[in-house]
XYZ file of C-alpha atoms in Angstrom:
742
model
C 71.940 15.953 -20.054
C 72.934 19.432 -21.293
C 70.455 22.226 -21.856
C 70.574 21.818 -25.657
C 69.553 18.164 -25.414
C 66.734 19.102 -23.012
C 65.442 21.709 -25.433
C 65.583 19.194 -28.292
C 63.571 16.623 -26.308
C 60.993 19.247 -25.357
C 60.616 20.354 -28.981
C 60.184 16.726 -30.058
C 57.454 16.051 -27.425
C 55.647 19.287 -28.305
C 55.740 18.408 -32.009
C 54.293 14.928 -31.303
C 51.473 16.420 -29.254
C 50.623 18.920 -31.977
C 50.632 16.216 -34.637
C 48.873 13.376 -32.817
C 46.355 15.002 -30.428
C 43.954 15.983 -33.235
C 43.958 12.367 -34.411
C 43.248 11.222 -30.852
C 40.260 13.516 -30.473
C 38.922 12.533 -33.880
C 39.157 8.853 -32.978
C 37.430 9.421 -29.636
C 34.758 11.808 -30.887
C 31.224 10.436 -30.142
C 29.592 8.657 -33.061
C 26.708 11.100 -33.036
C 28.927 14.160 -33.624
C 30.076 14.558 -37.203
C 32.800 17.178 -37.656
C 31.084 18.604 -40.700
C 27.933 19.685 -38.854
C 26.883 21.264 -35.535
C 25.839 19.126 -32.588
C 22.080 19.368 -32.080
C 20.423 18.848 -28.702
C 16.703 18.226 -28.272
C 15.242 19.504 -24.982
C 11.766 18.141 -24.189
C 9.897 19.831 -21.346
C 7.259 18.492 -18.956
C 3.529 19.108 -19.073
C 1.519 15.917 -18.566
C -0.528 14.756 -21.524
C 0.357 17.936 -23.426
C 3.871 16.536 -23.760
C 2.622 13.910 -26.197
C 2.917 16.747 -28.745
C 6.693 16.085 -28.568
C 6.044 13.153 -30.902
C 4.678 15.548 -33.539
C 7.861 17.613 -33.271
C 9.937 14.454 -33.817
C 7.869 13.621 -36.912
C 8.566 17.090 -38.324
C 12.285 16.814 -37.555
C 12.495 13.504 -39.386
C 10.487 14.872 -42.309
C 13.095 17.625 -42.725
C 15.993 15.217 -42.053
C 17.190 16.953 -38.873
C 19.566 14.744 -36.856
C 19.460 14.767 -33.053
C 22.780 14.214 -31.300
C 21.554 14.104 -27.719
C 18.301 14.447 -25.809
C 17.377 15.917 -22.429
C 13.877 15.152 -21.142
C 11.798 16.130 -18.132
C 8.670 14.270 -16.985
C 6.611 13.343 -20.085
C 9.531 14.747 -22.096
C 11.715 12.052 -20.518
C 9.212 9.383 -21.582
C 9.181 10.484 -25.230
C 12.896 11.278 -25.212
C 13.891 7.892 -23.788
C 11.747 6.086 -26.339
C 13.374 7.963 -29.233
C 16.879 7.683 -27.739
C 16.540 3.901 -27.465
C 15.475 3.462 -31.065
C 11.727 3.861 -31.409
C 10.478 5.805 -34.416
C 7.971 8.671 -34.003
C 5.342 6.419 -35.588
C 6.020 3.675 -33.023
C 5.828 6.206 -30.196
C 2.544 7.485 -31.621
C 1.158 3.955 -31.757
C 2.051 3.361 -28.106
C 0.728 6.681 -26.828
C -2.553 6.561 -28.723
C -3.451 2.931 -28.051
C -2.564 2.685 -24.357
C -5.565 2.794 -22.017
C -4.281 5.617 -19.823
C -7.121 5.303 -17.343
C -6.031 1.698 -16.850
C -2.335 2.649 -16.647
C -3.001 5.136 -13.843
C -4.843 2.476 -11.872
C -2.591 -0.042 -10.127
C -5.396 -2.553 -9.638
C -5.029 -5.792 -11.558
C -7.806 -6.874 -13.890
C -10.601 -8.796 -12.145
C -9.661 -11.882 -14.153
C -6.304 -12.033 -12.356
C -7.541 -11.055 -8.892
C -7.837 -13.877 -6.387
C -11.343 -14.829 -5.359
C -10.614 -13.629 -1.839
C -9.638 -10.193 -3.134
C -12.844 -9.975 -5.176
C -14.887 -10.598 -2.033
C -12.993 -7.795 -0.273
C -13.633 -5.366 -3.113
C -17.375 -5.870 -2.739
C -17.275 -4.512 0.811
C -14.531 -1.923 1.042
C -13.472 1.372 -0.471
C -10.402 1.067 -2.700
C -8.068 2.738 -0.232
C -5.989 1.373 2.612
C -4.036 2.779 5.520
C -1.118 1.231 7.322
C -0.790 1.002 11.101
C 2.464 0.652 13.002
C 3.714 1.663 16.453
C 0.395 3.303 17.260
C 0.483 5.500 14.139
C -1.575 5.518 10.972
C 0.520 5.404 7.798
C -0.480 6.641 4.346
C 0.727 5.292 0.979
C 3.489 7.398 -0.587
C 1.343 8.126 -3.635
C -2.101 7.550 -5.094
C -0.503 5.531 -7.912
C 2.531 3.308 -7.343
C 3.095 2.979 -11.096
C 2.940 -0.812 -11.390
C 1.414 -0.798 -14.884
C 3.218 2.368 -15.942
C 6.594 0.753 -15.282
C 5.791 -2.085 -17.641
C 4.851 0.365 -20.417
C 8.092 2.268 -19.883
C 10.105 -0.928 -20.090
C 8.426 -1.793 -23.376
C 9.618 1.579 -24.700
C 13.205 1.386 -23.460
C 15.854 -1.348 -23.181
C 15.355 -3.479 -20.099
C 18.803 -3.841 -18.595
C 20.141 -3.716 -15.090
C 22.638 -0.903 -15.671
C 23.011 1.296 -18.720
C 25.323 4.171 -19.529
C 22.906 6.587 -21.196
C 25.761 7.810 -23.421
C 25.768 4.364 -25.060
C 22.161 4.496 -26.183
C 21.315 4.964 -29.844
C 21.177 8.674 -29.002
C 22.832 9.860 -25.763
C 20.151 10.795 -23.256
C 19.579 12.503 -19.921
C 16.501 12.480 -17.678
C 15.948 15.041 -14.945
C 14.420 14.565 -11.496
C 14.055 16.385 -8.188
C 15.405 15.178 -4.838
C 12.310 15.073 -2.617
C 14.380 15.506 0.550
C 16.537 18.485 -0.488
C 14.684 19.930 -3.499
C 17.895 19.670 -5.522
C 17.964 19.181 -9.273
C 19.149 15.671 -10.203
C 20.493 14.668 -13.622
C 20.193 10.958 -14.414
C 22.809 9.650 -16.825
C 23.060 5.941 -16.014
C 21.241 3.033 -14.447
C 17.903 1.472 -15.298
C 16.469 3.800 -17.921
C 12.817 2.880 -17.283
C 13.321 3.511 -13.562
C 14.975 6.854 -14.322
C 12.073 7.909 -16.545
C 9.592 6.861 -13.828
C 11.439 9.085 -11.377
C 11.405 11.980 -13.836
C 7.598 11.842 -14.118
C 6.723 10.968 -10.495
C 4.321 13.821 -9.772
C 4.386 14.315 -6.001
C 1.364 12.910 -4.178
C 0.107 11.198 -7.340
C 2.920 8.784 -8.164
C 5.086 7.172 -5.507
C 8.646 8.587 -5.356
C 11.451 6.470 -6.825
C 14.570 5.564 -4.858
C 17.750 5.758 -6.977
C 21.187 5.632 -5.367
C 19.803 6.426 -1.907
C 17.972 9.514 -3.205
C 14.182 9.752 -3.148
C 13.239 11.285 -6.489
C 10.122 12.918 -7.909
C 9.127 14.829 -11.054
C 12.019 16.764 -12.613
C 9.686 19.640 -13.514
C 9.731 20.803 -9.890
C 13.410 21.757 -10.224
C 13.708 22.521 -13.959
C 10.726 22.357 -16.290
C 12.705 22.995 -19.497
C 16.371 21.981 -18.876
C 18.082 24.105 -21.537
C 21.071 24.594 -19.224
C 21.826 20.859 -19.343
C 22.106 20.950 -23.143
C 24.377 24.003 -22.953
C 26.726 22.308 -20.474
C 26.712 19.249 -22.720
C 28.225 21.371 -25.460
C 25.293 21.689 -27.857
C 25.922 23.939 -30.849
C 22.193 24.128 -31.551
C 19.295 23.546 -29.145
C 15.785 22.653 -30.230
C 13.664 23.204 -27.121
C 10.028 22.082 -26.992
C 7.946 23.849 -24.359
C 4.448 22.567 -23.560
C 3.869 24.857 -20.612
C 1.025 27.357 -20.847
C 0.398 31.040 -20.239
C -1.350 32.039 -17.035
C -5.137 32.231 -17.167
C -6.951 35.551 -16.919
C -9.157 36.219 -13.897
C -12.400 35.510 -15.771
C -11.119 32.044 -16.699
C -10.461 30.987 -13.080
C -13.862 29.382 -12.633
C -13.300 26.448 -10.249
C -10.811 24.766 -7.941
C -9.300 22.769 -10.830
C -8.483 26.021 -12.657
C -6.985 27.489 -9.485
C -4.792 24.434 -8.790
C -3.652 24.473 -12.421
C -2.911 28.205 -12.189
C -0.736 27.848 -9.076
C 1.227 25.094 -10.791
C 1.648 27.200 -13.926
C 2.914 30.151 -11.858
C 5.791 28.024 -10.624
C 6.470 26.549 -14.049
C 6.217 29.811 -16.005
C 9.042 31.410 -14.026
C 11.281 28.393 -14.562
C 10.450 28.241 -18.254
C 11.149 31.951 -18.737
C 14.609 31.557 -17.183
C 15.319 28.627 -19.515
C 14.100 30.541 -22.575
C 16.414 33.419 -21.705
C 19.346 31.003 -22.020
C 18.555 30.242 -25.665
C 20.872 31.746 -28.274
C 20.218 33.168 -31.724
C 20.836 29.843 -33.469
C 18.553 27.916 -31.107
C 14.903 27.110 -31.820
C 11.994 27.271 -29.363
C 8.906 25.289 -30.363
C 5.721 25.803 -28.318
C 2.896 23.559 -29.593
C -0.577 25.034 -29.306
C -1.883 22.667 -26.603
C -2.829 25.108 -23.841
C -6.504 24.357 -24.376
C -5.839 20.745 -23.385
C -5.800 19.367 -19.852
C -2.607 17.830 -18.486
C -4.722 14.661 -18.086
C -6.235 14.668 -21.600
C -4.438 11.544 -22.785
C -7.507 10.673 -24.835
C -6.663 13.694 -27.044
C -3.224 12.303 -27.932
C -3.677 12.324 -31.715
C -4.723 15.966 -31.713
C -1.724 16.925 -29.596
C 0.671 15.085 -31.908
C -0.774 16.945 -34.905
C -0.397 20.227 -33.043
C 3.257 19.484 -32.299
C 3.950 18.635 -35.922
C 2.090 21.690 -37.234
C 3.946 24.063 -34.897
C 7.340 22.561 -35.767
C 6.584 22.991 -39.476
C 6.399 26.749 -38.867
C 10.192 26.658 -38.320
C 10.867 24.975 -41.659
C 13.199 27.735 -42.895
C 15.257 27.792 -39.711
C 15.469 23.995 -39.592
C 16.535 23.752 -43.232
C 20.105 24.913 -42.477
C 20.623 21.808 -40.290
C 19.094 19.316 -42.720
C 21.205 16.372 -43.881
C 21.393 14.943 -47.374
C 19.150 11.917 -47.850
C 21.976 9.348 -47.886
C 23.567 10.763 -44.721
C 20.202 10.895 -42.971
C 19.502 7.268 -43.837
C 22.787 6.363 -42.158
C 21.782 8.436 -39.139
C 18.378 6.704 -38.899
C 20.030 3.314 -39.182
C 21.984 4.118 -36.014
C 18.957 5.609 -34.287
C 16.445 2.838 -34.994
C 16.190 -0.145 -32.696
C 17.405 -3.429 -34.165
C 14.663 -5.995 -34.634
C 15.217 -8.957 -32.332
C 13.279 -12.165 -31.970
C 12.097 -12.953 -28.463
C 14.972 -14.690 -26.732
C 14.896 -18.000 -24.892
C 14.816 -17.509 -21.118
C 17.720 -19.482 -19.661
C 16.982 -18.758 -15.998
C 14.667 -16.825 -13.699
C 15.998 -15.306 -10.519
C 13.594 -13.951 -7.901
C 14.788 -11.614 -5.193
C 13.066 -12.520 -1.923
C 11.639 -9.608 -0.013
C 11.388 -9.260 3.762
C 7.813 -10.499 4.040
C 7.016 -12.516 0.914
C 9.039 -15.700 0.270
C 10.428 -16.511 -3.159
C 8.257 -19.641 -3.387
C 5.060 -17.605 -3.132
C 6.195 -15.335 -5.967
C 7.427 -18.171 -8.180
C 4.189 -20.166 -7.744
C 2.265 -17.362 -9.462
C 4.442 -17.333 -12.589
C 3.538 -19.170 -15.782
C 6.763 -18.003 -17.438
C 9.389 -20.731 -17.037
C 13.047 -21.232 -18.056
C 13.253 -22.651 -21.565
C 10.330 -20.559 -22.836
C 10.570 -17.702 -25.308
C 10.296 -14.290 -23.717
C 6.679 -13.151 -23.949
C 6.014 -9.656 -22.644
C 2.261 -10.153 -22.321
C 2.609 -13.382 -20.335
C 5.242 -11.815 -18.090
C 2.999 -8.809 -17.450
C 0.248 -11.179 -16.299
C 2.754 -13.019 -14.078
C 3.824 -9.774 -12.427
C 0.165 -8.824 -11.940
C -0.464 -12.115 -10.127
C 2.526 -11.509 -7.864
C 1.413 -7.908 -7.292
C -2.012 -9.234 -6.351
C -0.512 -10.828 -3.219
C -1.171 -7.370 -1.842
C 2.206 -6.745 -0.216
C 3.943 -4.889 -3.014
C 4.021 -1.247 -3.912
C 5.650 -2.377 -7.149
C 6.796 -5.642 -8.669
C 9.284 -5.342 -11.499
C 11.720 -7.186 -13.739
C 14.991 -6.793 -15.605
C 16.593 -8.823 -18.376
C 20.083 -9.820 -17.293
C 22.998 -11.733 -18.824
C 25.320 -14.027 -16.890
C 28.014 -16.251 -18.359
C 26.599 -15.851 -21.838
C 23.066 -16.782 -20.740
C 20.040 -14.516 -20.725
C 17.428 -14.540 -17.985
C 14.942 -12.594 -15.906
C 15.400 -10.936 -12.552
C 12.104 -10.455 -10.688
C 12.152 -8.068 -7.759
C 9.611 -6.200 -5.678
C 9.300 -3.183 -3.438
C 7.092 -3.974 -0.460
C 4.561 -1.483 0.836
C 6.240 0.799 3.328
C 2.960 1.114 5.231
C 2.429 -2.652 5.706
C 1.922 -5.366 6.836
C -0.862 -4.067 9.125
C -3.649 -2.596 7.008
C -6.899 -0.758 7.661
C -9.830 -0.424 5.240
C -13.369 0.842 5.542
C -16.631 0.628 3.666
C -20.162 1.999 3.789
C -23.358 0.055 3.117
C -26.684 1.861 3.019
C -30.234 1.524 1.730
C -33.339 3.621 2.272
C -36.839 3.768 0.799
C -37.696 6.907 2.815
C -40.623 5.099 4.438
C -38.866 4.000 7.603
C -36.971 1.096 6.014
C -33.416 2.378 6.310
C -30.146 0.540 6.812
C -26.902 2.451 7.294
C -23.759 0.546 8.215
C -20.109 1.431 8.536
C -17.735 -1.495 8.235
C -14.008 -1.514 8.935
C -11.226 -4.039 8.529
C -7.949 -4.460 10.370
C -5.762 -7.051 8.665
C -2.323 -8.461 9.442
C -0.782 -10.147 6.401
C 2.095 -12.575 5.868
C 1.767 -13.974 9.379
C 3.808 -16.996 8.293
C 5.689 -18.258 5.232
C 2.529 -19.558 3.576
C 0.969 -16.099 3.649
C -1.561 -16.475 6.477
C -3.782 -13.496 7.325
C -5.657 -12.510 10.445
C -8.426 -9.969 10.141
C -11.007 -8.264 12.333
C -14.044 -6.506 10.840
C -16.118 -4.309 13.175
C -19.557 -3.068 12.061
C -21.521 -0.058 13.257
C -25.088 0.877 12.390
C -28.278 -1.096 12.082
C -26.128 -4.198 11.756
C -23.552 -3.971 14.534
C -20.955 -6.462 15.684
C -17.556 -7.884 14.882
C -16.315 -10.609 12.542
C -12.882 -12.211 12.713
C -11.101 -14.969 10.828
C -7.654 -16.495 10.429
C -7.017 -17.390 6.795
C -4.344 -20.079 6.496
C -3.267 -21.194 2.993
C -2.000 -24.772 2.884
C 0.354 -24.181 -0.058
C 2.273 -21.265 -1.599
C -0.168 -20.963 -4.510
C -3.100 -20.748 -2.024
C -4.933 -23.531 -3.813
C -6.180 -24.984 -0.520
C -6.891 -23.150 2.709
C -8.433 -23.453 6.159
C -10.270 -20.608 7.904
C -11.318 -20.586 11.592
C -13.789 -17.731 12.161
C -15.974 -15.958 14.693
C -19.016 -13.719 14.154
C -20.955 -11.594 16.641
C -23.874 -9.696 15.105
C -26.771 -7.609 16.359
C -29.417 -6.965 13.712
C -32.849 -5.385 13.379
C -35.447 -7.202 11.264
C -38.949 -6.045 10.339
C -41.969 -8.367 10.326
C -44.830 -7.750 7.891
C -48.382 -8.946 7.602
C -49.381 -8.226 4.040
C -48.265 -4.672 3.301
C -48.283 -3.584 6.951
C -45.263 -3.740 9.228
C -46.459 -5.303 12.468
C -43.304 -5.698 14.529
C -39.580 -5.238 14.684
C -37.240 -7.909 16.027
C -33.846 -7.412 17.607
C -31.608 -10.417 17.003
C -28.232 -11.242 18.502
C -26.211 -14.137 17.124
C -22.857 -15.539 18.157
C -21.326 -18.040 15.753
C -17.978 -19.778 15.561
C -16.829 -22.134 12.877
C -14.171 -23.381 10.517
C -14.069 -23.600 6.713
C -12.010 -25.865 4.513
C -11.738 -24.475 1.008
C -10.269 -24.751 -2.440
C -9.568 -21.931 -4.883
C -10.351 -23.764 -8.114
C -9.083 -20.757 -10.061
C -9.121 -16.990 -9.705
C -12.737 -17.191 -10.884
C -14.183 -19.830 -8.571
C -14.024 -21.201 -5.051
C -15.496 -24.095 -3.056
C -15.946 -24.222 0.718
C -17.092 -26.783 3.259
C -17.632 -25.512 6.767
C -18.853 -26.322 10.248
C -20.506 -23.741 12.480
C -21.951 -23.603 15.975
C -23.499 -20.816 18.026
C -26.579 -19.278 19.596
C -29.339 -16.956 18.376
C -31.410 -14.717 20.628
C -34.352 -12.784 19.134
C -37.244 -10.798 20.609
C -39.826 -8.345 19.338
C -39.254 -4.871 20.772
C -41.441 -2.663 18.546
C -45.040 -3.260 17.463
C -46.604 -6.604 18.358
C -44.407 -7.547 21.313
C -46.559 -10.643 21.985
C -44.769 -12.399 19.117
C -42.601 -15.298 20.302
C -39.019 -14.792 21.412
C -36.267 -17.166 20.374
C -33.244 -18.469 22.179
C -31.860 -21.308 20.113
C -28.710 -23.297 19.654
C -27.426 -23.422 16.102
C -25.046 -25.989 14.671
C -24.516 -27.441 11.259
C -22.599 -27.583 8.004
C -22.403 -25.240 5.023
C -21.226 -26.263 1.581
C -20.821 -23.563 -1.015
C -19.611 -22.920 -4.540
C -19.065 -19.471 -6.057
C -18.029 -18.293 -9.522
C -17.400 -14.732 -10.708
C -15.959 -13.550 -14.003
C -17.630 -10.129 -14.178
C -15.509 -7.494 -15.883
C -16.569 -4.848 -13.348
C -17.448 -5.002 -9.660
C -20.323 -2.553 -9.827
C -21.799 -2.295 -13.314
C -20.603 -5.347 -15.281
C -20.886 -5.249 -19.056
C -20.152 -8.932 -19.515
C -19.555 -12.041 -17.471
C -21.267 -14.567 -15.247
C -21.632 -14.731 -11.473
C -23.233 -17.509 -9.461
C -23.422 -18.699 -5.850
C -24.852 -21.951 -4.524
C -25.022 -22.780 -0.812
C -26.446 -25.756 1.088
C -27.175 -25.317 4.818
C -27.585 -28.384 7.032
C -28.778 -27.797 10.594
C -28.323 -30.976 12.624
C -29.529 -31.821 16.122
C -26.859 -34.511 16.419
C -24.112 -31.887 16.633
C -25.910 -29.454 18.925
C -28.671 -27.674 16.952
C -32.184 -27.265 18.344
C -33.712 -27.864 14.891
C -33.134 -30.341 12.059
C -33.555 -28.801 8.584
C -31.831 -28.438 5.213
C -32.070 -25.517 2.837
C -30.629 -24.679 -0.575
C -30.047 -21.138 -1.829
C -28.542 -19.987 -5.095
C -28.231 -17.058 -7.491
C -27.057 -16.581 -11.054
C -26.420 -13.337 -12.936
C -25.423 -13.068 -16.593
C -24.329 -9.731 -18.073
C -24.085 -9.032 -21.794
C -23.800 -5.886 -23.899
C -24.741 -4.657 -27.325
C -22.821 -1.538 -28.212
C -23.007 0.656 -25.130
C -26.226 -0.975 -23.928
C -25.911 -3.516 -21.119
C -28.439 -6.107 -19.968
C -28.165 -8.350 -16.929
C -30.398 -11.280 -16.138
C -30.525 -12.227 -12.466
C -32.206 -15.366 -11.084
C -32.288 -16.164 -7.371
C -34.125 -18.907 -5.493
C -34.183 -20.896 -2.258
C -35.810 -24.178 -1.202
C -36.658 -26.109 1.911
C -35.033 -29.500 1.296
C -36.260 -31.418 4.341
C -38.113 -30.386 7.491
C -39.720 -27.003 7.926
C -37.288 -24.126 8.204
C -37.780 -22.287 11.528
C -39.249 -18.801 11.369
C -35.980 -17.071 12.280
C -34.151 -18.623 9.303
C -36.816 -18.387 6.571
C -36.111 -16.849 3.192
C -37.114 -13.208 2.649
C -37.658 -10.950 -0.358
C -37.897 -7.188 -0.921
C -35.662 -4.366 -2.081
C -33.760 -3.750 -5.367
C -33.134 -6.900 -7.454
C -35.365 -8.725 -4.971
C -38.623 -6.940 -5.913
C -37.732 -3.265 -5.534
C -41.363 -2.195 -5.135
C -41.561 -4.027 -1.791
C -39.842 -3.261 1.481
C -36.792 -5.325 2.498
C -37.894 -8.633 4.127
C -41.569 -7.851 3.416
C -42.127 -11.268 1.809
C -41.197 -14.368 3.795
C -41.480 -18.117 3.212
C -40.036 -21.634 3.108
C -39.280 -21.256 -0.592
C -38.761 -18.301 -2.889
C -37.834 -17.377 -6.426
C -37.193 -14.082 -8.187
C -36.020 -13.111 -11.678
C -34.832 -9.656 -12.674
C -33.904 -8.086 -15.999
C -31.804 -4.923 -15.801
C -30.844 -2.472 -18.486
C -28.360 0.376 -18.078
C -26.436 2.753 -20.297
C -23.362 4.828 -19.503
C -24.572 8.398 -20.122
C -21.508 10.225 -18.764
C -17.951 9.555 -17.585
C -16.809 12.514 -15.452
C -13.829 10.493 -14.137
C -13.611 12.908 -11.229
C -12.267 12.117 -7.779
C -15.750 11.242 -6.529
C -17.705 9.965 -9.563
C -16.212 7.876 -12.334
C -19.285 7.007 -14.430
C -23.004 7.776 -14.511
C -25.624 5.305 -15.761
C -29.296 5.506 -16.607
C -31.236 2.264 -16.260
C -34.391 0.361 -15.472
C -35.327 -3.075 -14.131
C -38.262 -5.478 -14.351
C -38.688 -8.085 -11.607
C -40.984 -10.986 -10.888
C -41.087 -13.437 -7.994
C -42.593 -14.422 -4.673
C -42.035 -16.330 -1.455
C -44.225 -19.349 -0.624
C -45.123 -21.246 2.539
C -44.313 -24.607 0.947
C -43.496 -26.233 -2.377
C -47.173 -27.091 -2.803
C -48.063 -23.404 -2.653
C -45.729 -22.383 -5.498
C -47.995 -20.926 -8.194
C -46.866 -18.843 -11.191
C -50.296 -17.245 -11.201
C -49.478 -15.662 -7.859
C -46.237 -14.033 -8.905
C -45.591 -10.495 -7.792
C -44.152 -7.902 -10.164
C -42.064 -4.807 -9.774
C -40.616 -2.249 -12.172
C -38.286 0.667 -11.581
C -36.068 3.265 -13.202
C -32.804 4.390 -11.667
C -29.689 6.493 -11.963
C -26.489 4.624 -11.092
C -23.130 6.104 -10.129
C -19.683 4.543 -9.873
C -18.185 6.422 -6.937
C -15.169 6.308 -4.688
C -17.360 4.845 -1.926
C -18.940 2.194 -4.185
C -21.941 1.963 -6.490
C -24.883 4.270 -5.801
C -28.424 3.665 -7.086
C -31.275 6.177 -6.798
C -34.549 4.986 -8.277
C -38.329 4.907 -8.255
C -40.135 1.545 -8.089
C -43.708 0.391 -8.608
C -45.198 -2.986 -7.667
C -48.500 -4.818 -7.904
C -50.386 -6.020 -4.831
C -49.311 -3.027 -2.767
C -51.280 -0.140 -1.320
C -48.991 2.653 -2.446
C -48.175 4.417 -5.696
C -44.557 3.431 -5.646
C -41.499 4.329 -3.627
C -38.183 6.057 -4.006
C -35.162 3.999 -3.046
C -31.510 4.724 -2.421
C -28.782 2.069 -2.273
C -25.065 2.467 -1.608
C -23.392 -0.882 -2.134
C -23.108 -3.717 -4.597
C -26.380 -5.144 -5.936
C -25.033 -8.059 -7.959
């Protein structure tokens, strides 16, 4: 080929490139970028609850017909940004953010209705915090909140798919995060969008970190609070940045440790934000809603923050006007942005990913959602809560997947990294400041998932006035834990006071060793039946006061049959619901007991509310059903809800009955680390203990009345009150109780 032909070919190729490349770029230009207008990027910064004001900015942008071509969000900005990018309107985002119970969302515990009966019993005794134990080391959870409920909310706001290219969303989107190991800035552009948003808002130490592509990620605000640089690199012609950070407080405003912690955080953020603001150009817009007076946790002020965001954005009306679209073009834009309405699909299959410790069968047995049903988000959320309630998962999650033209669910879980050996503790205390004090520390060491049916072995040591150790092996007989068998052992040393009238005459030291086995049935999450056999010894002697009282060294053996029901809405201060317990004890000489006797004991409590006023009616009684009950096993009365004006165990007999009416009102809700709610209340009580059925006489009832302050605390419920009673020699007594009354 001669040089002239080469030159001709080169000219031809060059001409083709010049003519056809523009057409190529036009055909491959993203749908969101119209040639006739600049590309607009929306940058939404972090700031906790203050970031809900982003929704107000979106409302203002839509009012002035401002299109958004791509979105970059950090932390709460990622939440709002992802919702808008996947097709939610500002009004829909406002509805979600203002109706969600944020206190509930930031609490991983399932509702009491879903909790197993066994878990409810545990909650009565122990603080809501557990440690792990492995290889001789104590292990802490990776965060106070794992985000179980938060994940579900995020998935209701964004498409639930296994893998998503964020450029293919209704509006291209990016979330930012921080690599917890290296501190590096991480930009998330694909994957599970709800998981990416969770990572972007995973405040260190509060929320558990999120593992994405072998990187452990936390809140993006740590690396870049207002990621303007991302929008610049993306090629934005115009940036609308929304900053919800706040100015540093003056010295006279730093009044407490909360202010100081907030100030140190703002110092870090303010420097980052300033660097980002310096990157903004003349055509860019910085919107800073007036929300600095709001706490980063003030989710209950969401509506006010949204209004503030909208009001502040309106101040830029003139500058925004130059980017406004004509009404017809903006309608077309909104049609692309809005999420298409879809009926709930039919679930063709459900796939469950088995974890290391929990078998698939155990997870599937707790699901009411089945193949062939319509997808129901509420029902699925309850299913996931039941699986989460197994107690082995840091999170249990789902995705909607498609295979061979069929649509189904993938259920998968992340097991607790600090399990399966767990440690809990609890404190039980009562004192009337007249020598009747009981202070006990109780611990629990539990090994879970001992076998495929989910068996558990636990040991519970006790220290204090009641000292000893309890142990049991809980063996479910099916994956759903409908039936179970429980061998158990109990060693207990106790101190019990003996009264004659109003005077304490002696104090007994008792030591009991009991072994037994229970066969049980969990009728539902609200009720349980048990039938058990026990055998052991009891040794008791008086060691203070009248030491001439008889000592006891007896063999005990018999059967216990019990039924329990509990649908209270709250462990400590229920506002509605019913709780009842009925137990029958049969001591039988034929199987090794020294005494033959039967006794029945039961209690019933009904709670109901009117407005913010709560009333509970409690009835408790016990009866001798056959021969005389021996002295060491008689019924006793005294103390709050059992005649608060009398000392614990002051009244003793073969039969007893007591009725109590309580009233309490929630006067404050600090929601601090230590105290969640404060109540003011009072109680009226009536009852007595009798030597025999023939001696039961309503004319000889004893009465007690008291007023109290109640606290919901991290350690459990606390009651401090003053009680009066008839037929006593004193003018009343102050009492203190730490522990569940109901």
